[in-house]
Amino acid sequence: MTFTASQIAAMINGRIEGNPDAAVGNFGKIEEAREGQLSFLANPKYEEYLYETRASIIIVNEALELKKTVAATLIRVKDAYSAFATLLGKYQEIAQQQLKGIQEPAYISKTAHYGADIFIGAFAYLGENVKVGDHTKIHPQAYIGDNVSIGDHTIVHAGVRILHSCVIGSHVTIHAGTVIGSDGFGFAPQADGTFAKVPQIGNVVIEDHVEIGANATIDRATIGSTIIRSGAKLDNLIQIAHNVEIGNSTVVAAQAGISGSTKVGKGVMIGGQVGIVGHLHIGDGARINAQSGVSKNIEPGKAVTGSPAYDYTSALRSQALNRRLPDLEKRMKELEDELTRLKK
Amino acid sequence: MTFTASQIAAMINGRIEGNPDAAVGNFGKIEEAREGQLSFLANPKYEEYLYETRASIIIVNEALELKKTVAATLIRVKDAYSAFATLLGKYQEIAQQQLKGIQEPAYISKTAHYGADIFIGAFAYLGENVKVGDHTKIHPQAYIGDNVSIGDHTIVHAGVRILHSCVIGSHVTIHAGTVIGSDGFGFAPQADGTFAKVPQIGNVVIEDHVEIGANATIDRATIGSTIIRSGAKLDNLIQIAHNVEIGNSTVVAAQAGISGSTKVGKGVMIGGQVGIVGHLHIGDGARINAQSGVSKNIEPGKAVTGSPAYDYTSALRSQALNRRLPDLEKRMKELEDELTRLKK
Amino acid sequence: MTFTASQIAAMINGRIEGNPDAAVGNFGKIEEAREGQLSFLANPKYEEYLYETRASIIIVNEALELKKTVAATLIRVKDAYSAFATLLGKYQEIAQQQLKGIQEPAYISKTAHYGADIFIGAFAYLGENVKVGDHTKIHPQAYIGDNVSIGDHTIVHAGVRILHSCVIGSHVTIHAGTVIGSDGFGFAPQADGTFAKVPQIGNVVIEDHVEIGANATIDRATIGSTIIRSGAKLDNLIQIAHNVEIGNSTVVAAQAGISGSTKVGKGVMIGGQVGIVGHLHIGDGARINAQSGVSKNIEPGKAVTGSPAYDYTSALRSQALNRRLPDLEKRMKELEDELTRLKK
C-alpha cells in the first residue's frame, strides 16, 4: 500500500508544504528513514535530522519554524506525534481487514460457526460448537476448544490456545502463544502426603477491548468464571489464577502474577513482576510498584511498593534508611562508647 | 451427558429429597445456577441462595435444617463440598475417556507406537520411535519428539512440546504450551569474551501422577536426567533448569524458577515467583514463601522468606522493624542530642 | 550412529589404552553409564566409578594414574572434560545436519524462498516473502510470519513464532515456544480512563550466534527495531520489551524482564528474575544479581543487587545488618534506659 502526501494530509487534516504527490509505502524514525518512507518530528531535540533525513514525507507541528530548507514534503498538524499514531492505527486496521478467508489445511468441526470477513489460518483448530463473530481473525496454529465463543473484530494470534467453554468478547487482541482456560492450580492434601486434584470446571470470560500479551496464562475458574473486564491491558508472561477478576481498564505489566480469587478493581496499575497473594481486594485506581509482593488488601487509590508491599512513601524512606544501616550502626556504637566514658 | 438425581445420589451415596428424576447436564455456583444445572451448598453464609436458586439439583449437608421450602431437588450427604468435588472428578474422567481416535491431519512417524483408547488431535506430531501408552490423550498441535515415551492415562494438552528422548510417566497431566526437554542454559566463556555452547544431551524424566501447568519450561540435563518425582505439582510459567530434581509430592507455585543441579526434597512447598540458585539442597518438607530468593541450602522442615531468604520468624521481625527504621533513626538523633546536652 | 575408540581418538587427538575397536552409540555419566556408552572422568572425586562403570569407552586426563585395572577402553587427552564437550558438539552438529527436507503437510507461501540443506517440519508455516538461508532447520509447528528473513545454520525449534518483518541472523538457536515480534505494550491513556493502543510497527532484529531459550517473549519496536546483538545468550521465559537493545555476548538468565527502550551494553551478566525499568543504560560488563530490581543506570563493570538495586558490597552489608535489626533495636532501648538513669 502506498499513499500520497495529499491522501495523508486529508486523513489527519494537515497542511502540505512541498510536493502533494510525494508517495510513501511505510514508516521510519526520522534519524533512520529512507526514501519512500513517512516519518514525523515531535521532539525538538531531533530537529537536526529534519534537514538530513531521506524520508519522503514528514509530519511536523504547526508551530515549527524551519532553520534550513527541507528536501522532504512536510505535512503540518497541531500535534505531530498523535497525528502519526492515528495514521499507524488506520494503516494496521486496513492491513488486518485485508486478511480474509481460510487457509488449508485448517481443522474446523462441523458444528463450528463463523461470521463474515473472518480469517482462519493454516493449522488452526476450531472445536465443536465454536462460535466466531464477524471480522475476527484466527491466525495460523491457534487452538479454539469446544464450546468457545469469540466476538467480532477480535484478533487471535498464532499459536494462542483458548480452551473449552471460554468466552472472548469483541475488539479483543490476544498475542502469540498465550493460553486461556488452563486448569486452575487446585489440589487437596491427602492423609498420605499426596495431593488429589480439585477438578476445575469453570471458564474464563474476557470482555471487549481487552489486550493480552504473548505467552501469558489465564486459568479457568474452579466453578464460575475467571473474568477480565472491558478495556483491561495485560502484558507478556503474566499469570492470572483461577477465579481472579481484573477490573475495567486495569493495566498489568509483564511477568506479574495474581493468585486465586483475588479481585482487582478498575483503573489499577500493576507493575512488572508484581506478585499478589490469593483472596485479596485491590481497590480501584490503586498503584502497585514493580516487583512488589502484595499480601494485604489495598485501599482505592493507594500506592504501594516493596515485598512485602506497603505505603509507597514510607516504603521509600525505609529503603533509603536501609542503605544507611551501616552508618546507623556506627552511630549506635559511638553512643555506647560515649556513655561508658560518661559513666566513669 | 445428563444425569438424574437418583443416578447422582447413587454415585455419592446420598439421600434424595424431591424428584428422583430431576435431570442435570452441567454445574453452576448456587448464586448463579440455572435450570438443568447441579449445584451444592457447603458454606452456611450462602444458604439464602438455596431458596432462590434455579438449579435443578442441589447437594447439601446431612445436618442442614431448611428455613423455607426449596424448589430444587436436594441430595443430602455428610460433606456436600467433597461429594461435589468427587462428582466433578468422575464427570471429567468420563469426558476425557470419551475422547478417542485420531483426528486428521496428524503427523505420526511409521516407527511410532501407541496403545488402546488413545486420542491424537489434529496437527499433533509424533516423531520416530515414540511410544504412547493406553488411554493417553495427545491434544491438537502437541509435539512429541523422537524417542519420547509416554505412559498410560496421561493427558498432553494442546501445543505442549516434549522434545526428543524425554520420558513421561502414567497419570501425568501437562497443560497447554509447556515445553519439556529444551536445552539447558550452559555456555563456556571463551578467551575473547564470547561463549561456546555446552551441548545438552541428557533428557527429562517425569514420573507418575505429576501435573505441570501451562507455558512452563523444564530443561533437559547436560548429561543424565532432570527429574520430576511422582506426585509433584508444578504451576504455570515455572522454570526448571538442567539437572534439577524435584521430590515426591512437592508443590511449586506459578512463576517460580529453580536453577541448575539443585535438588529439592519431598513434600516441599515453593511459593509463587520464588527463585532458587543452583547446586543447592532443599530438605524434605521445607516451606519457601512467595518471592523468596534462596541462595543457601534449607534444612528439612524449615520455613524461609525474603530475598535473600532466611528463617521465616526472624525475617518477619526484621521486615517489621524495617518499616520502623524512620522511627529508629529519630530515636537515635534524640539520644545524640541528649548526650551532647549532658556533656555540657 | 556408532563410533569406535580409534575414530573418537582421532577426533579429539587422544591416545588409546585398550581395544581400539570398542564401539559406542551414545553418552552417559560415569556413575550411570551402560555398555555401548561413552563417558569421561574429569573430577578426581568420581575416580572410584572408573573401576566399576560398565561404559565401553572413557575419556580420561593424560595425567591420571590408575589404582586398579579398568575394564573399559580409555582415551587419554590433556583435558578430559573439554575433549568430551567437543565430541558432544560434533555429535549434535552431525545429528542436526542429518535433518533435511520438508515434511508434509507444511504451509509454504508461493513467495517464500529457502536455501540448500534446509529442514521444514510438519505443520510449520512460512508466510509471504519469507527468506530462509542454507542449512537452516525450521522444526514442526513453527510459525514464520510475512517478510521475515532468517540466515544460515539457524535452528528454529518446534512451535516458535517469529512474527512479520523480523530479521534473524545466522547460527542462531531459538528454543520451543518462544515468541519474537509480538506487539510492544504501548497504550495512550484517554480522558475517559480507557487506553488507546499505540500501534507497534517496528520489528525485532536478532544478530548472529544468539541463543534464546524456551517460551520467551521479545516484543517488536514501536518504530525502528528491538535488537539482540551478536553472541547474546537469553534463557527461558525472559521478557524483552519494545525498543530494547541487548549488547554483544550479554547473558540474561531465566525469567528476567527488561522494560521498554532500555539499552544493555556488551558482556553484561543479568541474573534470574531480574527486572529492569525502561529507558535506562546498563554499562558494558555490568553484573546484576538474581532478583534485583534495577531503577537507575548502571556504570560499566559495576555489580549491583537488591530491589531497588545498588552497589553489591554495600547492599550485602545492609542486608546483613537488616537481619540484625532486632538486636540493633534492643541496644537502642538499653541506651535510652541508661540515659534516663544518668539524668536522675
Coordinates of N, CA, C and O in Angstrom, one line a residue, chain C residues 163-299:
Chain C
L163 N 7.1 -13.3 14.2 CA 6.1 -12.5 13.6 C 6.6 -11.6 12.5 O 7.9 -11.4 12.4
H164 N 5.7 -11.1 11.7 CA 6.1 -10.4 10.4 C 7.2 -9.4 10.5 O 7.4 -8.7 11.5
S165 N 8.1 -9.4 9.5 CA 9.1 -8.4 9.3 C 10.3 -8.5 10.2 O 11.2 -7.6 10.2
C166 N 10.4 -9.5 11.1 CA 11.5 -9.7 11.9 C 12.7 -10.2 11.1 O 12.5 -10.9 10.1
V167 N 13.9 -9.9 11.6 CA 15.2 -10.4 10.9 C 16.0 -11.2 11.8 O 16.4 -10.7 12.9
I168 N 16.3 -12.5 11.5 CA 17.0 -13.4 12.3 C 18.3 -13.7 11.6 O 18.3 -14.0 10.4
G169 N 19.5 -13.7 12.3 CA 20.8 -13.9 11.7 C 21.1 -15.3 11.5 O 20.2 -16.2 11.4
S170 N 22.4 -15.6 11.4 CA 22.9 -17.0 11.1 C 23.5 -17.6 12.4 O 23.8 -16.9 13.3
H171 N 23.5 -18.9 12.4 CA 24.0 -19.6 13.6 C 23.2 -19.2 14.9 O 23.8 -19.2 16.0
V172 N 21.9 -18.9 14.7 CA 21.0 -18.6 15.8 C 20.3 -19.8 16.2 O 19.9 -20.6 15.4
T173 N 20.0 -20.0 17.5 CA 19.1 -21.1 18.0 C 18.0 -20.4 18.8 O 18.3 -19.7 19.7
I174 N 16.8 -20.8 18.5 CA 15.6 -20.3 19.2 C 14.8 -21.5 19.7 O 14.4 -22.3 18.9
H175 N 14.7 -21.6 21.0 CA 14.0 -22.8 21.6 C 12.5 -22.8 21.6 O 11.9 -21.7 21.4
A176 N 11.9 -23.9 21.8 CA 10.5 -24.2 21.6 C 9.6 -23.1 22.3 O 9.9 -22.7 23.4
G177 N 8.6 -22.7 21.6 CA 7.5 -21.9 22.2 C 7.8 -20.4 22.3 O 7.0 -19.7 22.8
T178 N 9.0 -20.0 21.9 CA 9.4 -18.6 22.1 C 8.7 -17.7 21.0 O 8.5 -18.2 19.9
V179 N 8.3 -16.5 21.4 CA 7.6 -15.6 20.5 C 8.5 -14.4 20.2 O 8.9 -13.7 21.2
I180 N 8.7 -14.1 19.0 CA 9.6 -13.0 18.6 C 8.8 -12.1 17.7 O 8.3 -12.5 16.6
G181 N 8.6 -10.8 18.1 CA 7.9 -9.8 17.3 C 6.4 -9.6 17.7 O 5.7 -9.1 16.9
S182 N 6.1 -10.0 18.9 CA 4.8 -9.6 19.4 C 4.7 -8.1 19.6 O 5.8 -7.5 19.8
D183 N 3.5 -7.6 19.7 CA 3.4 -6.1 19.8 C 4.0 -5.6 21.1 O 3.8 -6.3 22.2
G184 N 4.7 -4.5 21.1 CA 5.1 -3.9 22.3 C 3.9 -3.5 23.1 O 2.8 -3.3 22.6
F185 N 4.1 -3.2 24.4 CA 3.0 -2.9 25.3 C 2.9 -1.4 25.4 O 3.5 -0.7 26.3
G186 N 2.1 -0.8 24.5 CA 2.1 0.7 24.4 C 0.6 1.1 24.3 O -0.1 0.8 23.3
F187 N 0.2 1.9 25.3 CA -1.2 2.3 25.3 C -1.2 3.8 25.8 O -0.6 4.1 26.8
A188 N -2.0 4.6 25.1 CA -2.1 6.1 25.5 C -3.3 6.3 26.3 O -4.4 6.0 25.9
P189 N -3.2 6.7 27.6 CA -4.4 7.0 28.5 C -5.3 8.0 27.8 O -4.8 9.0 27.3
Q190 N -6.6 7.8 27.9 CA -7.6 8.7 27.3 C -8.3 9.4 28.4 O -8.2 9.0 29.6
A191 N -8.9 10.5 28.1 CA -9.6 11.4 29.1 C -10.6 10.6 29.9 O -10.8 10.8 31.1
D192 N -11.3 9.6 29.3 CA -12.3 8.8 29.9 C -11.8 7.6 30.8 O -12.5 6.8 31.2
G193 N -10.4 7.6 30.9 CA -9.9 6.5 31.7 C -9.6 5.2 31.0 O -9.0 4.3 31.5
T194 N -9.9 5.2 29.7 CA -9.6 4.0 28.9 C -8.2 4.2 28.2 O -7.6 5.3 28.4
F195 N -7.8 3.2 27.5 CA -6.5 3.3 26.8 C -6.6 3.1 25.3 O -7.4 2.2 24.9
A196 N -5.9 3.9 24.6 CA -5.9 3.7 23.1 C -4.5 3.0 22.7 O -3.5 3.4 23.2
K197 N -4.6 2.0 21.9 CA -3.4 1.3 21.5 C -2.5 2.2 20.7 O -2.9 2.9 19.8
V198 N -1.2 2.2 21.1 CA -0.2 2.8 20.2 C 0.3 1.8 19.3 O 0.9 0.8 19.7
P199 N 0.0 1.9 18.0 CA 0.4 0.9 17.0 C 1.9 0.6 17.1 O 2.7 1.5 17.3
Q200 N 2.3 -0.7 17.0 CA 3.7 -1.1 17.1 C 4.1 -1.6 15.7 O 3.8 -2.7 15.3
I201 N 4.8 -0.8 15.0 CA 5.1 -1.1 13.6 C 6.6 -1.4 13.3 O 7.0 -1.5 12.2
G202 N 7.4 -1.4 14.4 CA 8.8 -1.7 14.2 C 9.0 -3.2 14.0 O 8.0 -4.0 13.8
N203 N 10.2 -3.7 14.3 CA 10.4 -5.2 14.2 C 11.4 -5.6 15.3 O 11.8 -4.8 16.1
V204 N 11.9 -6.9 15.2 CA 12.9 -7.4 16.1 C 14.1 -7.8 15.1 O 13.8 -8.5 14.1
V205 N 15.3 -7.4 15.5 CA 16.5 -7.9 14.8 C 17.3 -8.7 15.7 O 17.7 -8.2 16.8
I206 N 17.6 -9.9 15.3 CA 18.4 -10.8 16.1 C 19.7 -11.1 15.3 O 19.6 -11.7 14.2
E207 N 20.9 -10.7 15.8 CA 22.1 -10.9 15.1 C 22.6 -12.3 15.2 O 22.0 -13.2 15.8
D208 N 23.8 -12.6 14.6 CA 24.4 -14.0 14.6 C 24.7 -14.5 15.9 O 25.0 -13.8 16.9
H209 N 24.8 -15.9 16.0 CA 25.3 -16.6 17.2 C 24.5 -16.3 18.5 O 25.1 -16.4 19.6
V210 N 23.3 -15.8 18.3 CA 22.4 -15.6 19.5 C 21.7 -16.9 19.8 O 21.3 -17.6 18.9
E211 N 21.5 -17.2 21.1 CA 20.7 -18.3 21.5 C 19.6 -17.8 22.5 O 19.9 -17.0 23.4
I212 N 18.4 -18.2 22.2 CA 17.2 -17.7 23.0 C 16.5 -19.0 23.6 O 16.2 -19.9 22.8
G213 N 16.2 -19.0 24.9 CA 15.5 -20.1 25.5 C 14.1 -20.4 25.1 O 13.6 -19.7 24.2
A214 N 13.4 -21.2 25.8 CA 12.0 -21.6 25.5 C 11.0 -20.7 26.1 O 11.2 -20.1 27.2
N215 N 9.9 -20.5 25.5 CA 8.7 -19.7 26.0 C 9.1 -18.3 26.4 O 8.5 -17.8 27.3
A216 N 10.1 -17.8 25.8 CA 10.5 -16.4 26.0 C 9.7 -15.5 25.1 O 9.0 -15.9 24.2
T217 N 9.7 -14.1 25.4 CA 9.0 -13.2 24.5 C 9.9 -12.0 24.2 O 10.4 -11.4 25.1
I218 N 9.9 -11.6 23.0 CA 10.7 -10.4 22.6 C 9.8 -9.6 21.7 O 9.4 -10.0 20.6
D219 N 9.4 -8.4 22.2 CA 8.4 -7.5 21.5 C 9.1 -6.7 20.4 O 10.2 -6.3 20.5
R220 N 8.3 -6.5 19.3 CA 8.8 -5.6 18.3 C 8.8 -4.2 18.7 O 8.1 -3.8 19.7
A221 N 9.6 -3.3 18.1 CA 9.7 -1.9 18.4 C 8.5 -1.2 18.0 O 7.8 -1.6 17.1
T222 N 8.2 -0.1 18.7 CA 7.1 0.8 18.3 C 7.4 1.3 16.9 O 6.6 1.1 15.9
I223 N 8.5 1.9 16.7 CA 9.1 2.2 15.4 C 10.6 1.9 15.5 O 11.2 1.9 16.6
G224 N 11.2 1.4 14.4 CA 12.6 1.0 14.4 C 12.7 -0.5 14.8 O 11.8 -1.2 14.5
S225 N 13.7 -0.8 15.6 CA 13.9 -2.2 15.9 C 14.3 -2.5 17.4 O 15.0 -1.7 18.0
T226 N 13.8 -3.6 17.9 CA 14.3 -4.2 19.2 C 15.5 -5.0 18.7 O 15.3 -5.8 17.7
I227 N 16.7 -4.9 19.3 CA 17.9 -5.5 18.8 C 18.6 -6.4 19.8 O 18.8 -6.0 20.9
I228 N 18.8 -7.7 19.4 CA 19.6 -8.6 20.2 C 21.0 -8.7 19.5 O 21.0 -9.3 18.4
R229 N 22.1 -8.2 20.0 CA 23.3 -8.2 19.3 C 24.0 -9.6 19.3 O 23.8 -10.4 20.2
S230 N 25.0 -9.7 18.4 CA 25.7 -10.9 18.2 C 26.2 -11.6 19.4 O 26.8 -10.9 20.3
G231 N 26.0 -12.9 19.6 CA 26.6 -13.7 20.7 C 25.8 -13.6 22.0 O 26.2 -14.2 23.0
A232 N 24.7 -12.8 22.1 CA 24.0 -12.7 23.3 C 23.3 -14.1 23.6 O 22.9 -14.8 22.7
K233 N 23.2 -14.4 24.9 CA 22.5 -15.7 25.3 C 21.4 -15.4 26.2 O 21.6 -14.8 27.3
L234 N 20.1 -15.7 25.9 CA 19.0 -15.4 26.7 C 18.3 -16.7 27.1 O 18.1 -17.6 26.3
D235 N 17.9 -16.8 28.3 CA 17.4 -18.1 28.9 C 15.8 -18.1 28.7 O 15.2 -17.2 28.2
N236 N 15.3 -19.2 29.3 CA 13.8 -19.4 29.2 C 13.0 -18.3 29.9 O 13.4 -17.7 30.8
L237 N 11.8 -18.1 29.3 CA 10.8 -17.2 29.9 C 11.2 -15.8 30.2 O 10.7 -15.1 31.1
I238 N 12.2 -15.3 29.5 CA 12.6 -13.9 29.6 C 11.7 -13.0 28.8 O 11.1 -13.4 27.8
Q239 N 11.6 -11.7 29.2 CA 10.8 -10.8 28.5 C 11.6 -9.6 28.1 O 12.3 -9.0 29.0
I240 N 11.6 -9.3 26.8 CA 12.4 -8.2 26.3 C 11.3 -7.2 25.6 O 10.7 -7.6 24.7
A241 N 11.2 -6.0 26.2 CA 10.1 -5.1 25.7 C 10.6 -4.4 24.5 O 11.7 -4.5 24.0
H242 N 9.6 -3.6 23.9 CA 9.9 -2.9 22.7 C 11.1 -1.9 22.8 O 11.2 -1.2 23.8
N243 N 11.8 -1.8 21.7 CA 12.9 -0.9 21.5 C 14.1 -1.1 22.5 O 15.0 -0.3 22.6
V244 N 14.1 -2.3 23.1 CA 15.3 -2.6 24.0 C 16.4 -3.0 23.1 O 16.2 -3.5 21.9
E245 N 17.7 -2.8 23.5 CA 18.9 -3.3 22.8 C 19.7 -4.1 23.8 O 19.9 -3.6 24.9
I246 N 20.1 -5.3 23.4 CA 20.9 -6.2 24.3 C 22.3 -6.3 23.6 O 22.3 -6.6 22.4
G247 N 23.4 -6.0 24.3 CA 24.7 -5.9 23.7 C 25.3 -7.3 23.4 O 24.8 -8.3 23.8
N248 N 26.4 -7.2 22.6 CA 27.2 -8.5 22.3 C 27.5 -9.3 23.5 O 28.0 -8.8 24.5
S249 N 27.3 -10.6 23.4 CA 27.7 -11.6 24.4 C 27.2 -11.3 25.8 O 27.8 -11.6 26.8
T250 N 26.1 -10.6 25.8 CA 25.4 -10.4 27.1 C 24.6 -11.6 27.5 O 24.0 -12.2 26.6
V251 N 24.5 -12.0 28.8 CA 23.8 -13.2 29.2 C 22.7 -12.8 30.1 O 22.8 -12.0 31.1
V252 N 21.5 -13.2 29.8 CA 20.3 -12.9 30.6 C 19.7 -14.3 31.0 O 19.3 -15.1 30.2
A253 N 19.6 -14.4 32.4 CA 19.2 -15.7 33.0 C 17.6 -15.7 33.0 O 16.9 -14.8 32.7
A254 N 17.1 -16.9 33.3 CA 15.7 -17.2 33.2 C 14.8 -16.2 33.9 O 15.1 -15.8 35.0
Q255 N 13.6 -15.9 33.3 CA 12.6 -15.1 33.9 C 12.9 -13.7 34.2 O 12.2 -13.0 34.9
A256 N 14.0 -13.2 33.7 CA 14.4 -11.8 33.8 C 13.5 -11.0 32.8 O 13.1 -11.5 31.8
G257 N 13.3 -9.7 33.1 CA 12.5 -8.9 32.3 C 13.1 -7.5 32.1 O 13.6 -6.9 33.1
I258 N 13.1 -7.0 30.9 CA 13.8 -5.7 30.6 C 12.7 -4.8 29.9 O 12.2 -5.2 28.9
S259 N 12.5 -3.6 30.5 CA 11.4 -2.8 30.0 C 11.8 -1.9 28.9 O 13.0 -1.8 28.6
G260 N 10.8 -1.2 28.3 CA 11.0 -0.6 27.0 C 12.1 0.4 26.9 O 12.4 1.2 27.8
S261 N 12.8 0.4 25.8 CA 13.9 1.3 25.4 C 15.1 1.3 26.2 O 16.0 2.1 26.0
T262 N 15.2 0.3 27.1 CA 16.5 0.2 27.9 C 17.6 -0.4 27.0 O 17.3 -1.3 26.2
K263 N 18.8 0.2 27.1 CA 19.9 -0.2 26.3 C 20.9 -1.0 27.2 O 21.4 -0.4 28.2
V264 N 21.1 -2.2 27.0 CA 22.1 -3.0 27.8 C 23.4 -3.2 27.0 O 23.3 -3.6 25.8
G265 N 24.5 -3.0 27.6 CA 25.8 -3.0 26.9 C 26.3 -4.4 26.6 O 25.5 -5.4 26.7
K266 N 27.6 -4.5 26.3 CA 28.2 -5.7 26.0 C 28.7 -6.5 27.2 O 29.0 -5.9 28.2
G267 N 28.7 -7.8 27.1 CA 29.2 -8.7 28.2 C 28.6 -8.4 29.5 O 29.2 -8.6 30.6
V268 N 27.3 -8.0 29.6 CA 26.6 -7.8 30.8 C 26.1 -9.2 31.3 O 25.7 -10.0 30.5
M269 N 26.1 -9.4 32.6 CA 25.5 -10.6 33.2 C 24.3 -10.2 34.0 O 24.3 -9.5 35.0
I270 N 23.1 -10.7 33.5 CA 21.8 -10.4 34.2 C 21.3 -11.7 34.8 O 21.1 -12.7 34.1
G271 N 21.1 -11.7 36.1 CA 20.7 -12.9 36.9 C 19.2 -13.2 36.6 O 18.5 -12.4 36.0
G272 N 18.8 -14.4 37.1 CA 17.4 -14.8 37.0 C 16.4 -13.9 37.7 O 16.8 -13.3 38.7
Q273 N 15.3 -13.7 37.1 CA 14.2 -12.9 37.7 C 14.5 -11.5 38.0 O 13.8 -10.8 38.7
V274 N 15.6 -11.0 37.4 CA 15.9 -9.6 37.5 C 14.8 -8.8 36.7 O 14.3 -9.2 35.7
G275 N 14.5 -7.6 37.2 CA 13.6 -6.7 36.5 C 14.4 -5.3 36.3 O 15.0 -4.9 37.2
I276 N 14.3 -4.8 35.1 CA 14.9 -3.5 34.8 C 13.9 -2.6 34.2 O 13.2 -3.0 33.3
V277 N 13.8 -1.4 34.8 CA 12.7 -0.5 34.3 C 13.2 0.1 32.9 O 14.3 -0.2 32.4
G278 N 12.3 0.9 32.3 CA 12.5 1.4 31.0 C 13.5 2.5 30.9 O 13.9 3.2 31.9
H279 N 14.0 2.8 29.7 CA 14.8 4.0 29.3 C 16.1 4.1 30.1 O 16.5 5.2 30.4
L280 N 16.7 3.0 30.5 CA 18.0 3.0 31.3 C 19.1 2.7 30.3 O 18.9 2.1 29.2
H281 N 20.3 3.0 30.8 CA 21.6 2.5 30.2 C 22.3 1.6 31.1 O 22.6 2.0 32.3
I282 N 22.6 0.3 30.8 CA 23.3 -0.6 31.6 C 24.7 -0.7 30.9 O 24.8 -1.2 29.8
G283 N 25.8 -0.3 31.6 CA 27.1 -0.2 31.0 C 27.7 -1.6 30.7 O 27.3 -2.6 31.3
D284 N 28.7 -1.6 29.8 CA 29.4 -2.8 29.4 C 29.9 -3.6 30.7 O 30.4 -2.9 31.6
G285 N 29.8 -4.9 30.7 CA 30.4 -5.7 31.7 C 29.7 -5.5 33.1 O 30.2 -6.0 34.1
A286 N 28.6 -4.9 33.2 CA 27.9 -4.7 34.5 C 27.4 -6.1 34.9 O 27.2 -7.0 34.0
R287 N 27.2 -6.3 36.2 CA 26.7 -7.6 36.7 C 25.5 -7.3 37.6 O 25.6 -6.6 38.6
I288 N 24.4 -7.9 37.3 CA 23.2 -7.7 38.1 C 22.7 -9.0 38.7 O 22.5 -10.0 38.0
N289 N 22.7 -9.0 40.1 CA 22.4 -10.2 40.8 C 21.0 -10.7 40.6 O 20.1 -9.8 40.4
A290 N 20.7 -12.0 40.8 CA 19.4 -12.5 40.6 C 18.4 -11.7 41.5 O 18.7 -11.3 42.6
Q291 N 17.2 -11.6 40.9 CA 16.0 -10.9 41.6 C 16.2 -9.4 41.9 O 15.3 -8.8 42.5
S292 N 17.3 -8.8 41.4 CA 17.4 -7.4 41.6 C 16.4 -6.6 40.8 O 15.9 -7.1 39.8
G293 N 16.0 -5.5 41.3 CA 15.1 -4.6 40.6 C 15.9 -3.3 40.3 O 16.2 -2.5 41.1
V294 N 16.2 -3.1 39.0 CA 17.1 -2.0 38.6 C 16.2 -0.8 38.1 O 15.5 -0.9 37.2
S295 N 16.4 0.3 38.8 CA 15.6 1.5 38.5 C 16.5 2.7 38.1 O 16.0 3.8 37.9
K296 N 17.8 2.5 38.1 CA 18.8 3.6 37.7 C 19.8 3.0 36.7 O 20.1 1.8 36.7
N297 N 20.4 3.9 36.0 CA 21.5 3.5 35.1 C 22.6 2.8 35.9 O 22.8 3.0 37.1
I298 N 23.4 1.9 35.2 CA 24.5 1.2 35.9 C 25.7 1.5 35.1 O 25.8 1.4 33.9
E299 N 26.8 1.9 35.9 CA 28.1 2.2 35.2 C 28.7 0.9 34.7 O 28.5 -0.2 35.2

